[in-house]
Short mmCIF file of C-alpha atoms and ligand atoms in Angstrom, two decimals:
data_model
loop_
_atom_site.label_atom_id
_atom_site.label_comp_id
_atom_site.label_asym_id
_atom_site.label_seq_id
_atom_site.Cartn_x
_atom_site.Cartn_y
_atom_site.Cartn_z
CA MET A 328 0.00 0.00 0.00
CA PRO A 329 1.40 3.45 -0.89
CA LYS A 330 2.04 6.01 1.87
CA ILE A 331 -1.07 7.42 3.47
CA GLN A 332 -2.16 10.64 1.73
CA LYS A 333 -5.74 11.00 2.85
CA ILE A 334 -7.34 10.21 6.17
CA CYS A 335 -11.02 10.25 7.04
CA CYS A 336 -12.22 10.28 10.63
CA VAL A 337 -15.85 9.35 11.28
CA GLY A 338 -17.03 11.16 14.42
CA ALA A 339 -16.18 14.79 15.21
CA GLY A 340 -16.58 14.55 18.98
CA TYR A 341 -14.31 15.00 21.99
CA VAL A 342 -11.88 12.44 20.59
CA GLY A 343 -12.18 12.74 16.80
CA GLY A 344 -11.92 16.55 16.75
CA PRO A 345 -8.83 17.12 18.92
CA THR A 346 -7.01 13.94 17.81
CA MET A 347 -7.33 14.70 14.12
CA SER A 348 -6.46 18.36 14.68
CA VAL A 349 -3.13 17.36 16.23
CA ILE A 350 -2.39 14.65 13.63
CA ALA A 351 -3.10 17.23 10.90
CA GLN A 352 -0.94 19.86 12.56
CA LYS A 353 1.99 17.44 12.81
CA ASN A 354 1.53 15.89 9.33
CA PRO A 355 0.87 18.80 6.97
CA HIS A 356 1.36 16.51 3.94
CA ILE A 357 -1.67 14.36 4.88
CA GLN A 358 -5.18 15.61 4.09
CA ILE A 359 -7.56 14.86 6.93
CA THR A 360 -11.33 15.13 6.74
CA VAL A 361 -13.35 14.74 9.92
CA VAL A 362 -16.96 13.85 9.19
CA ASP A 363 -20.06 13.67 11.32
CA LEU A 364 -23.80 13.23 10.83
CA ASN A 365 -24.40 16.05 13.28
CA GLU A 366 -24.62 19.14 11.06
CA ALA A 367 -24.58 21.61 13.94
CA ARG A 368 -21.36 20.09 15.27
CA ILE A 369 -19.63 20.30 11.90
CA LYS A 370 -20.85 23.89 11.45
CA ALA A 371 -19.32 24.76 14.83
CA TRP A 372 -16.01 23.09 13.91
CA ASN A 373 -15.96 25.31 10.81
CA ASP A 374 -16.89 28.52 12.65
CA LYS A 375 -14.49 31.39 11.96
CA ASP A 376 -14.92 32.43 15.57
CA LEU A 377 -12.71 29.90 17.37
CA THR A 378 -14.54 30.45 20.66
CA LYS A 379 -17.49 28.69 19.02
CA LEU A 380 -15.75 25.34 18.48
CA PRO A 381 -18.13 22.63 19.71
CA ILE A 382 -15.87 21.54 22.55
CA TYR A 383 -13.82 23.56 24.98
CA GLU A 384 -10.22 22.36 25.40
CA PRO A 385 -7.32 24.62 26.36
CA GLY A 386 -5.01 25.05 23.35
CA LEU A 387 -7.37 23.45 20.82
CA ASP A 388 -8.22 26.73 19.11
CA ALA A 389 -4.59 27.40 18.18
CA VAL A 390 -4.13 23.93 16.66
CA VAL A 391 -7.35 24.22 14.67
CA ALA A 392 -6.39 27.72 13.52
CA GLU A 393 -3.11 26.40 12.14
CA ALA A 394 -4.37 23.30 10.32
CA ARG A 395 -7.98 24.02 9.35
CA GLY A 396 -8.37 24.83 5.66
CA ARG A 397 -4.75 23.75 5.04
CA ASN A 398 -4.95 19.99 5.49
CA LEU A 399 -7.74 19.69 8.06
CA PHE A 400 -11.38 19.76 7.01
CA PHE A 401 -14.70 19.22 8.76
CA ASP A 402 -17.59 17.97 6.64
CA THR A 403 -20.95 16.20 6.69
CA ASP A 404 -20.34 14.27 3.46
CA VAL A 405 -19.36 10.95 5.03
CA ASP A 406 -19.47 8.88 1.82
CA LYS A 407 -17.11 11.18 -0.07
CA ALA A 408 -14.55 11.25 2.73
CA ILE A 409 -14.64 7.46 3.09
CA ASP A 410 -14.32 6.97 -0.66
CA GLU A 411 -11.22 9.18 -0.94
CA ALA A 412 -9.38 8.02 2.19
CA ASP A 413 -6.51 5.52 2.46
CA MET A 414 -7.01 5.29 6.20
CA ILE A 415 -10.32 5.63 8.09
CA PHE A 416 -10.53 6.26 11.82
CA ILE A 417 -13.76 5.24 13.51
CA SER A 418 -14.26 7.64 16.41
CA VAL A 419 -17.98 7.41 17.01
CA ASN A 420 -19.64 7.13 20.40
CA THR A 421 -19.97 3.74 22.11
CA PRO A 422 -22.42 4.40 24.95
CA THR A 423 -23.81 1.86 27.40
CA LYS A 424 -26.77 -0.02 25.91
CA THR A 425 -30.12 1.28 27.12
CA TYR A 426 -32.25 -1.57 25.76
CA GLY A 427 -32.32 -5.31 25.15
CA LYS A 428 -29.59 -7.80 25.98
CA GLY A 429 -26.82 -6.27 28.07
CA LYS A 430 -28.99 -3.22 28.88
CA GLY A 431 -27.21 -0.94 31.36
CA MET A 432 -23.86 -2.74 30.95
CA ALA A 433 -22.74 -3.71 27.46
CA ALA A 434 -21.39 -1.15 24.99
CA ASP A 435 -23.90 -0.24 22.32
CA LEU A 436 -22.07 -0.96 19.09
CA LYS A 437 -24.80 0.16 16.71
CA TYR A 438 -22.88 3.28 15.63
CA ILE A 439 -19.75 1.21 15.04
CA GLU A 440 -21.67 -1.30 12.95
CA LEU A 441 -23.36 1.45 10.94
CA CYS A 442 -19.92 2.90 10.20
CA ALA A 443 -18.54 -0.47 9.15
CA ARG A 444 -21.50 -1.05 6.84
CA GLN A 445 -21.13 2.41 5.33
CA ILE A 446 -17.41 1.81 4.69
CA ALA A 447 -18.23 -1.58 3.14
CA ARG A 448 -20.81 0.02 0.85
CA VAL A 449 -18.72 2.98 -0.27
CA ALA A 450 -15.11 1.71 -0.46
CA LYS A 451 -13.70 1.02 -3.91
CA THR A 452 -10.02 0.94 -2.96
CA ASN A 453 -8.05 -0.83 -0.20
CA LYS A 454 -8.28 0.85 3.20
CA ILE A 455 -6.80 0.66 6.66
CA VAL A 456 -9.62 0.96 9.19
CA VAL A 457 -8.56 2.18 12.63
CA GLU A 458 -10.66 1.64 15.74
CA LYS A 459 -10.24 4.87 17.70
CA SER A 460 -13.40 4.43 19.73
CA THR A 461 -13.16 2.39 22.93
CA LEU A 462 -14.48 -1.08 22.12
CA PRO A 463 -15.03 -4.46 23.73
CA VAL A 464 -12.26 -6.96 23.12
CA ARG A 465 -12.74 -8.79 19.80
CA THR A 466 -14.81 -6.05 18.13
CA ALA A 467 -12.26 -5.90 15.30
CA GLN A 468 -13.39 -9.38 14.34
CA ALA A 469 -16.99 -8.21 13.88
CA ILE A 470 -15.88 -5.15 11.89
CA LYS A 471 -13.72 -7.35 9.65
CA ARG A 472 -16.60 -9.73 8.98
CA ILE A 473 -18.86 -6.87 7.91
CA LEU A 474 -16.18 -5.30 5.72
CA ASP A 475 -15.26 -8.58 4.08
CA GLN A 476 -18.84 -8.99 2.84
CA THR A 477 -18.30 -6.42 0.09
CA GLY A 478 -17.12 -9.10 -2.32
CA ASN A 479 -15.67 -6.47 -4.66
CA GLY A 480 -12.02 -7.33 -4.03
CA VAL A 481 -11.35 -4.37 -1.74
CA GLU A 482 -8.96 -5.33 1.07
CA PHE A 483 -9.22 -3.99 4.61
CA GLU A 484 -6.74 -4.09 7.44
CA ILE A 485 -8.17 -3.37 10.89
CA LEU A 486 -6.03 -1.68 13.53
CA SER A 487 -6.88 -0.85 17.12
CA ASN A 488 -5.54 2.52 18.26
CA PRO A 489 -7.36 3.46 21.46
CA GLU A 490 -7.17 7.01 22.71
CA PHE A 491 -5.88 7.83 26.20
CA LEU A 492 -6.37 11.61 26.28
CA ALA A 493 -8.18 13.10 29.25
CA GLU A 494 -10.57 15.99 28.76
CA GLY A 495 -9.32 19.37 29.88
CA THR A 496 -5.75 18.33 29.01
CA ALA A 497 -6.49 16.77 25.61
CA ILE A 498 -4.03 18.85 23.61
CA GLN A 499 -1.24 18.42 26.15
CA ASP A 500 -1.91 14.65 26.26
CA LEU A 501 -1.93 14.38 22.47
CA MET A 502 1.22 16.45 22.03
CA ASN A 503 3.13 14.55 24.68
CA PRO A 504 1.51 11.14 25.21
CA ASP A 505 2.83 8.63 27.76
CA ARG A 506 2.37 6.11 24.98
CA VAL A 507 0.51 5.51 21.73
CA LEU A 508 -0.92 2.01 21.42
CA ILE A 509 -1.40 0.31 18.06
CA GLY A 510 -2.75 -3.22 17.74
CA GLY A 511 -2.81 -5.09 14.45
CA ASP A 512 -2.76 -8.51 12.85
CA GLN A 513 0.44 -10.47 13.11
CA THR A 514 0.39 -11.12 9.33
CA GLU A 515 2.70 -9.31 6.91
CA LYS A 516 -0.16 -7.07 5.74
CA GLY A 517 -1.14 -6.39 9.34
CA GLN A 518 2.42 -5.38 10.20
CA LYS A 519 2.58 -3.07 7.18
CA ALA A 520 -0.62 -1.37 8.24
CA ILE A 521 0.76 -0.93 11.77
CA GLN A 522 3.87 0.69 10.29
CA GLU A 523 1.74 3.20 8.32
CA LEU A 524 0.15 4.36 11.54
CA VAL A 525 3.45 4.30 13.45
CA ASP A 526 4.84 6.67 10.79
CA ILE A 527 1.96 9.10 11.27
CA TYR A 528 2.47 9.30 15.05
CA GLY A 529 6.23 9.16 14.53
CA ALA A 530 5.97 12.74 13.16
CA TRP A 531 6.08 13.91 16.78
CA VAL A 532 5.97 10.96 19.21
CA PRO A 533 9.33 9.33 20.07
CA ARG A 534 9.40 5.79 18.64
CA GLU A 535 9.95 4.12 22.00
CA ARG A 536 6.63 5.52 23.20
CA ILE A 537 4.71 3.87 20.35
CA LEU A 538 3.71 0.41 21.54
CA THR A 539 2.57 -2.22 19.08
CA THR A 540 0.60 -5.31 20.10
CA ASN A 541 -1.90 -7.75 18.72
CA VAL A 542 -5.42 -6.37 18.19
CA TRP A 543 -7.00 -8.06 21.20
CA SER A 544 -4.37 -6.80 23.66
CA SER A 545 -4.82 -3.29 22.36
CA GLU A 546 -8.62 -3.38 22.65
CA LEU A 547 -8.49 -4.87 26.16
CA SER A 548 -5.72 -2.52 27.34
CA LYS A 549 -7.97 0.49 26.83
CA LEU A 550 -10.76 -0.89 29.02
CA THR A 551 -8.17 -2.03 31.57
CA ALA A 552 -6.46 1.37 31.71
CA ASN A 553 -9.74 3.14 32.47
CA ALA A 554 -10.73 0.47 35.00
CA PHE A 555 -7.41 0.87 36.86
CA LEU A 556 -7.67 4.67 36.89
CA ALA A 557 -11.26 4.65 38.13
CA GLN A 558 -10.38 1.98 40.69
CA ARG A 559 -7.79 4.30 42.23
CA VAL A 560 -10.41 7.03 42.65
CA SER A 561 -12.90 4.61 44.22
CA SER A 562 -10.19 3.23 46.48
CA ILE A 563 -9.23 6.63 47.84
CA ASN A 564 -12.90 7.62 48.10
CA ALA A 565 -13.55 4.50 50.19
CA ILE A 566 -10.71 5.57 52.47
CA SER A 567 -12.11 9.13 52.59
CA GLU A 568 -15.22 7.90 54.38
CA LEU A 569 -13.07 6.07 56.89
CA CYS A 570 -11.01 9.24 57.40
CA GLU A 571 -14.12 11.24 58.23
CA VAL A 572 -15.03 8.95 61.13
CA SER A 573 -11.53 8.21 62.39
CA GLY A 574 -9.89 11.63 62.48
CA ALA A 575 -7.45 10.87 59.68
CA ASP A 576 -7.14 13.35 56.80
CA VAL A 577 -7.45 11.85 53.32
CA ASN A 578 -5.05 14.39 51.79
CA GLU A 579 -2.39 13.31 54.24
CA VAL A 580 -3.11 9.65 53.58
CA SER A 581 -2.89 10.23 49.79
CA ARG A 582 0.44 11.95 50.19
CA ALA A 583 1.75 9.26 52.50
CA ILE A 584 0.88 6.38 50.18
CA GLY A 585 1.55 8.26 46.93
CA THR A 586 5.19 8.86 47.74
CA ASP A 587 5.73 5.10 47.52
CA SER A 588 6.96 4.84 43.95
CA ARG A 589 5.13 1.54 43.55
CA VAL A 590 1.82 3.27 44.26
CA GLY A 591 2.52 6.63 42.59
CA SER A 592 1.00 9.99 43.48
CA LYS A 593 -1.46 10.54 40.63
CA PHE A 594 -5.18 9.81 40.71
CA LEU A 595 -5.40 9.75 44.48
CA LYS A 596 -7.59 12.81 44.92
CA ALA A 597 -10.67 12.06 46.96
CA SER A 598 -13.76 13.65 45.46
CA VAL A 599 -17.52 13.68 45.30
CA GLY A 600 -17.15 10.80 42.80
CA PHE A 601 -15.72 10.36 39.35
CA GLY A 602 -17.73 11.35 36.30
CA GLY A 603 -17.06 11.63 32.60
CA SER A 604 -18.33 9.75 29.61
CA CYS A 605 -16.02 6.79 29.90
CA PHE A 606 -15.03 5.44 33.32
CA GLN A 607 -18.45 4.09 34.22
CA LYS A 608 -19.31 2.94 30.71
CA ASP A 609 -15.99 1.17 30.20
CA ILE A 610 -16.03 -0.61 33.57
CA LEU A 611 -19.62 -1.74 33.00
CA ASN A 612 -18.48 -3.02 29.64
CA LEU A 613 -15.59 -4.90 31.27
CA VAL A 614 -17.98 -6.38 33.82
CA TYR A 615 -20.32 -7.46 31.03
CA ILE A 616 -17.52 -9.07 29.04
CA ALA A 617 -16.31 -10.97 32.12
CA LYS A 618 -19.84 -12.18 32.79
CA THR A 619 -20.22 -13.25 29.16
CA TYR A 620 -17.20 -15.50 29.62
CA GLY A 621 -18.66 -16.80 32.92
CA LEU A 622 -15.99 -15.04 35.01
CA ASP A 623 -18.28 -13.94 37.83
CA ALA A 624 -15.53 -13.22 40.39
CA VAL A 625 -13.78 -10.94 37.89
CA ALA A 626 -17.07 -9.19 37.09
CA ASP A 627 -17.91 -8.67 40.78
CA TYR A 628 -14.44 -7.30 41.51
CA TRP A 629 -14.71 -4.52 38.93
CA GLU A 630 -18.38 -3.79 39.57
CA GLN A 631 -17.44 -2.76 43.09
CA VAL A 632 -15.63 0.29 41.64
CA ILE A 633 -18.97 1.58 40.32
CA ILE A 634 -20.86 0.66 43.48
CA MET A 635 -18.36 2.66 45.54
CA ASN A 636 -18.63 5.64 43.19
CA ASP A 637 -22.44 5.67 43.38
CA HIS A 638 -22.16 5.52 47.16
CA GLN A 639 -19.76 8.48 47.23
CA LYS A 640 -22.11 10.70 45.20
CA ARG A 641 -25.13 9.70 47.28
CA ARG A 642 -23.47 10.19 50.64
CA PHE A 643 -22.36 13.71 49.63
CA ALA A 644 -26.00 14.66 48.96
CA GLU A 645 -27.06 12.99 52.21
CA LYS A 646 -24.38 14.91 54.11
CA ILE A 647 -25.85 18.18 52.83
CA VAL A 648 -29.34 17.20 53.96
CA THR A 649 -28.34 15.97 57.42
CA THR A 650 -26.10 18.97 58.05
CA LEU A 651 -28.87 21.38 57.08
CA PHE A 652 -30.94 20.12 60.02
CA ASN A 653 -32.36 17.18 58.07
CA THR A 654 -34.28 19.24 55.56
CA VAL A 655 -33.46 21.16 52.41
CA ASN A 656 -37.10 21.68 51.49
CA ASP A 657 -37.37 25.04 49.72
CA LYS A 658 -33.81 25.93 50.73
CA LYS A 659 -31.33 27.49 48.33
CA ILE A 660 -28.38 25.21 47.70
CA ALA A 661 -25.75 26.86 45.51
CA PHE A 662 -23.55 24.70 43.30
CA LEU A 663 -20.12 25.83 42.20
CA GLY A 664 -19.49 23.78 39.08
CA TRP A 665 -21.45 21.31 37.00
CA ALA A 666 -18.82 19.90 34.58
CA PHE A 667 -17.37 16.48 35.50
CA LYS A 668 -13.93 18.08 35.99
CA LYS A 669 -12.33 21.47 35.45
CA ASP A 670 -11.32 22.90 32.07
CA THR A 671 -14.03 21.15 30.10
CA ASN A 672 -17.64 21.91 29.17
CA ASP A 673 -18.42 18.18 29.19
CA THR A 674 -21.00 17.13 31.78
CA ARG A 675 -21.52 13.49 30.91
CA GLU A 676 -21.99 11.42 34.10
CA SER A 677 -20.91 14.40 36.19
CA ALA A 678 -21.38 13.87 39.94
CA ALA A 679 -23.16 17.25 40.03
CA ILE A 680 -26.12 15.81 38.10
CA TYR A 681 -26.69 13.04 40.64
CA VAL A 682 -26.19 15.24 43.68
CA ALA A 683 -28.64 17.80 42.24
CA ASN A 684 -31.12 15.05 41.47
CA ASP A 685 -30.99 13.70 45.04
CA LEU A 686 -31.39 17.19 46.50
CA ILE A 687 -34.31 18.01 44.21
CA GLU A 688 -35.96 14.81 45.47
CA GLU A 689 -35.72 16.53 48.87
CA GLU A 690 -37.40 19.64 47.35
CA ALA A 691 -34.28 21.83 47.41
CA ASN A 692 -33.83 24.74 45.01
CA ILE A 693 -30.54 24.33 43.20
CA HIS A 694 -28.72 27.41 41.90
CA VAL A 695 -25.69 26.75 39.72
CA TYR A 696 -22.72 28.62 38.39
CA ASP A 697 -20.30 26.89 36.02
CA PRO A 698 -17.97 28.95 33.82
CA LYS A 699 -18.43 26.70 30.75
CA VAL A 700 -21.68 24.77 30.97
CA THR A 701 -24.93 26.13 29.54
CA GLU A 702 -28.30 26.11 31.27
CA GLN A 703 -29.76 24.05 28.45
CA GLN A 704 -27.12 21.36 29.03
CA MET A 705 -27.79 21.22 32.79
CA LEU A 706 -31.52 20.85 32.26
CA SER A 707 -31.07 18.17 29.66
CA ASP A 708 -28.71 16.29 32.03
CA LEU A 709 -31.41 16.26 34.71
CA ASP A 710 -34.15 15.36 32.24
CA TYR A 711 -32.02 12.44 30.99
CA LEU A 712 -32.26 10.80 34.43
CA ASN A 713 -36.03 10.66 34.01
CA THR A 714 -36.68 11.09 37.74
CA ARG A 715 -39.33 13.76 37.20
CA ASN A 716 -40.72 15.77 34.30
CA SER A 717 -38.89 18.62 32.64
CA GLU A 718 -41.12 21.30 34.13
CA ALA A 719 -40.37 20.07 37.67
CA ASN A 720 -36.64 20.12 36.91
CA GLN A 721 -36.93 23.68 35.60
CA ASN A 722 -38.77 24.74 38.75
CA HIS A 723 -35.92 23.47 40.93
CA LEU A 724 -32.90 24.57 38.88
CA THR A 725 -31.72 28.14 38.37
CA VAL A 726 -28.59 28.85 36.39
CA HIS A 727 -26.60 32.04 36.82
CA GLN A 728 -23.79 33.82 35.00
CA ASP A 729 -22.45 35.50 38.12
CA PRO A 730 -21.06 33.41 41.01
CA TYR A 731 -21.86 36.02 43.66
CA ILE A 732 -25.54 36.14 42.64
CA THR A 733 -25.56 32.32 42.65
CA LEU A 734 -24.29 32.25 46.24
CA LYS A 735 -26.32 35.16 47.63
CA ASP A 736 -28.80 34.10 50.35
CA ALA A 737 -27.82 30.44 49.97
CA HIS A 738 -28.29 28.09 52.92
CA GLY A 739 -25.41 25.95 51.71
CA ILE A 740 -22.70 25.99 49.04
CA ALA A 741 -21.53 22.78 47.38
CA VAL A 742 -18.34 22.66 45.31
CA LEU A 743 -18.88 20.06 42.59
CA THR A 744 -16.11 20.90 40.11
CA GLU A 745 -12.54 21.98 40.90
CA TRP A 746 -12.46 25.11 38.69
CA ASP A 747 -9.45 27.22 39.76
CA GLU A 748 -11.47 30.46 39.89
CA PHE A 749 -13.50 29.21 42.88
CA LYS A 750 -10.39 29.52 45.04
CA THR A 751 -9.97 33.17 44.14
CA TYR A 752 -13.42 34.39 45.20
CA ASP A 753 -13.98 36.95 47.94
CA TRP A 754 -15.21 34.46 50.54
CA GLN A 755 -15.79 37.16 53.17
CA ARG A 756 -18.25 38.86 50.80
CA ILE A 757 -19.91 35.50 50.12
CA TYR A 758 -20.22 34.82 53.85
CA ASP A 759 -21.73 38.23 54.52
CA ASN A 760 -24.46 37.62 51.95
CA MET A 761 -25.41 34.09 53.00
CA GLN A 762 -27.95 32.59 55.38
CA LYS A 763 -26.46 31.68 58.75
CA PRO A 764 -25.13 29.27 59.80
CA ALA A 765 -23.22 29.42 56.50
CA PHE A 766 -22.37 25.92 55.28
CA VAL A 767 -19.81 24.96 52.66
CA PHE A 768 -19.54 21.39 51.32
CA ASP A 769 -16.28 21.07 49.46
CA GLY A 770 -16.66 18.05 47.21
CA ARG A 771 -13.27 18.65 45.63
CA ASN A 772 -11.08 19.64 48.56
CA ILE A 773 -9.97 22.83 46.83
CA LEU A 774 -10.90 25.53 49.33
CA ASP A 775 -8.78 26.62 52.28
CA ARG A 776 -10.82 25.18 55.12
CA LYS A 777 -8.97 27.02 57.87
CA GLU A 778 -9.47 30.38 56.15
CA LEU A 779 -13.17 29.70 55.62
CA GLU A 780 -13.62 28.67 59.25
CA LYS A 781 -11.86 31.84 60.35
CA ILE A 782 -14.45 33.85 58.41
CA GLY A 783 -17.23 31.92 60.15
CA PHE A 784 -18.23 29.21 57.68
CA GLU A 785 -19.05 25.69 58.80
CA VAL A 786 -17.10 23.53 56.40
CA TYR A 787 -17.44 19.90 55.35
CA THR A 788 -14.51 18.56 53.36
CA ILE A 789 -14.43 15.11 51.77
CA GLY A 790 -12.18 12.85 53.81
CA LYS A 791 -11.65 15.10 56.82
CA GLY A 792 -13.55 14.81 60.09
CA GLU A 793 -14.94 17.66 62.19
P1 NAD B 976 -18.82 12.03 21.07
O1 NAD B 976 -20.21 11.62 21.34
O2 NAD B 976 -18.32 13.35 21.56
O3 NAD B 976 -18.57 12.00 19.49
C1 NAD B 976 -18.98 10.96 18.65
C2 NAD B 976 -19.51 11.57 17.36
O4 NAD B 976 -19.75 10.52 16.41
C3 NAD B 976 -20.84 12.31 17.51
O5 NAD B 976 -20.66 13.67 17.11
C4 NAD B 976 -21.79 11.56 16.57
O6 NAD B 976 -22.71 12.42 15.89
C5 NAD B 976 -20.83 10.92 15.60
N1 NAD B 976 -21.38 9.74 14.89
C6 NAD B 976 -21.99 8.65 15.43
N2 NAD B 976 -22.29 7.77 14.46
C7 NAD B 976 -21.88 8.31 13.29
C8 NAD B 976 -21.91 7.86 11.95
N3 NAD B 976 -22.41 6.66 11.61
N4 NAD B 976 -21.41 8.67 10.99
C9 NAD B 976 -20.88 9.89 11.33
N5 NAD B 976 -20.82 10.35 12.57
C10 NAD B 976 -21.30 9.58 13.56
O7 NAD B 976 -17.89 10.86 21.63
P2 NAD B 976 -16.37 10.97 22.13
O8 NAD B 976 -16.32 11.47 23.52
O9 NAD B 976 -15.56 11.65 21.06
O10 NAD B 976 -15.99 9.43 22.21
C11 NAD B 976 -15.81 8.66 21.03
C12 NAD B 976 -15.16 7.34 21.41
O11 NAD B 976 -13.88 7.60 21.99
C13 NAD B 976 -15.93 6.54 22.47
O12 NAD B 976 -15.78 5.17 22.18
C14 NAD B 976 -15.21 6.87 23.76
O13 NAD B 976 -15.30 5.80 24.69
C15 NAD B 976 -13.78 7.01 23.30
N6 NAD B 976 -12.93 7.88 24.14
C16 NAD B 976 -13.42 9.07 24.61
C17 NAD B 976 -12.59 9.91 25.35
C18 NAD B 976 -13.07 11.23 25.88
O14 NAD B 976 -12.32 11.87 26.61
N7 NAD B 976 -14.27 11.69 25.57
C19 NAD B 976 -11.25 9.56 25.57
C20 NAD B 976 -10.79 8.35 25.06
C21 NAD B 976 -11.65 7.52 24.34
C1 UGA B 977 -10.24 9.44 31.48
C2 UGA B 977 -8.80 8.90 31.43
O1 UGA B 977 -8.00 9.66 32.34
C3 UGA B 977 -8.22 9.00 30.03
O2 UGA B 977 -6.94 8.41 29.99
C4 UGA B 977 -9.16 8.27 29.06
O3 UGA B 977 -8.70 8.39 27.73
C5 UGA B 977 -10.55 8.85 29.17
O4 UGA B 977 -11.02 8.75 30.53
C6 UGA B 977 -11.55 8.14 28.33
O5 UGA B 977 -11.36 7.01 27.93
O6 UGA B 977 -12.57 8.80 28.11
P1 UGA B 977 -11.36 11.84 31.58
O7 UGA B 977 -12.59 11.08 31.94
O8 UGA B 977 -11.44 12.84 30.50
O9 UGA B 977 -10.19 10.82 31.17
O10 UGA B 977 -10.82 12.61 32.87
P2 UGA B 977 -10.02 12.14 34.19
O11 UGA B 977 -8.98 13.14 34.45
O12 UGA B 977 -9.59 10.74 34.10
O13 UGA B 977 -11.13 12.27 35.32
C7 UGA B 977 -12.24 11.40 35.39
C8 UGA B 977 -13.04 11.69 36.64
O14 UGA B 977 -12.32 11.24 37.80
C9 UGA B 977 -13.32 13.17 36.87
O15 UGA B 977 -14.63 13.33 37.36
C10 UGA B 977 -12.30 13.57 37.90
O16 UGA B 977 -12.70 14.67 38.67
C11 UGA B 977 -12.24 12.30 38.74
N1 UGA B 977 -10.96 12.16 39.49
C12 UGA B 977 -9.79 12.01 38.82
C13 UGA B 977 -10.98 12.15 40.88
O17 UGA B 977 -12.05 12.29 41.50
N2 UGA B 977 -9.80 12.01 41.55
C14 UGA B 977 -8.61 11.85 40.91
O18 UGA B 977 -7.57 11.73 41.60
C15 UGA B 977 -8.60 11.86 39.51
#
């Protein structure tokens, strides 16, 4: 196969958009077209005003500005881009199934299958198809079977190239990855295809950081990586509850264990619970795969990570209710943050949604300020849970543009996202304008508890007793 000249990426989301932008920036000789069925999303990717890109990621605007129109294009014509490409990345969403067999656990592969069928229908020349989406182990086999049905002599090589970027640091992670993982067939053709992709990443990633494996190891490594990361958060969150009753301080425990180089210091921040589009979905997927193979002990082990996370979110909401004299009925609870972590506008599976939902069940009035999340998004997040109708959600949720107005007259403040700006607020002014006693529930351990207590606040911090 000649050197790759044209790439198509199906799916212009949080992964497809930033990943292809960086590949295009680093490989100006390759023409890259990112396609999506969602017209509004593509329109936003093409917006001259770079603040209107469909996702917020620090540094993304500069990369898009450099490559877009030169060798990076965003389009809705999926067939054309597939037809012209030598290499096709599949970067569509793979959410948890909400129906039928595997409901609530298995990954829904309908978008992947639709993509494979579209490629099979359109392709007239040989292609390398790259799984960029996170997929259950052995999905490549299913994709290959669909593609091989074309019967028109077109040859396909399937590679697995899972993405490890984290939101909020996507550009940094892409520019300087710990590793790039490429899985392919052990045949000569498979190895050639792997080399094509190694060359593309080799434009900026040192060769020793590009790992090559068989397809199944690559697919399974992605699910395993997310499971291990999430497991660390659930582990420290489990310890945080023990800290609260025993007088230990979870920050001190994290530091004490994290300095052991075998444990490592990252991903040991206790919180109100992990969120994001992938941790929960990927662990549930792992649990489902284990169950499918009859490995019940393996399934139960990993499911516990999710059970612990649900517990952490719920007990935070319960803490607010019990502290506010066992009722939040008609009280103003102010939320700082709604995104699942700082520096992103993504709210998928954010702990804030679940905490708000539990408090609304208790008839609280939730007022929210988040620097990047829209009111429409917050309402749709609550509606998605289907706990009550949309009108009831609207009655209990008020979204503000100004943090001080959000916090004025509140009975309690809950920090749900660790946005840096929250630390810089005038907390004396906030205290003066609040109901007394003035309660703060720091779900991210970012505020200076001693300072707040000096002002007069009553502060609850995850993982630290009274
Ligand atoms: P996303 O929902 O933001 O984007 C997926 C896009 O694919 C959507 O815009 C959708 O319209 C489009 N799409 C779906 N089917 C299509 C089709 N047949 N033709 C054209 N477009 C189609 O999802 P995402 O967050 O970018 O995640 C994509 C994959 O990457 C998932 O498997 C996810 O697990 C994985 N992943 C995500 C992250 C992350 O940080 N979000 C990180 C690593 C891996
Ligand atoms: C995560 C992984 O870090 C990425 O490697 C992976 O590619 C991605 O999932 C994916 O497959 O989607 P992401 O979800 O974007 O990335 O963000 P993380 O930084 O991992 O945070 C996930 C959640 O865990 C957030 O809610 C965060 O606040 C929480 N967290 C993280 C903690 O509560 N404590 C920690 O110490 C670390």
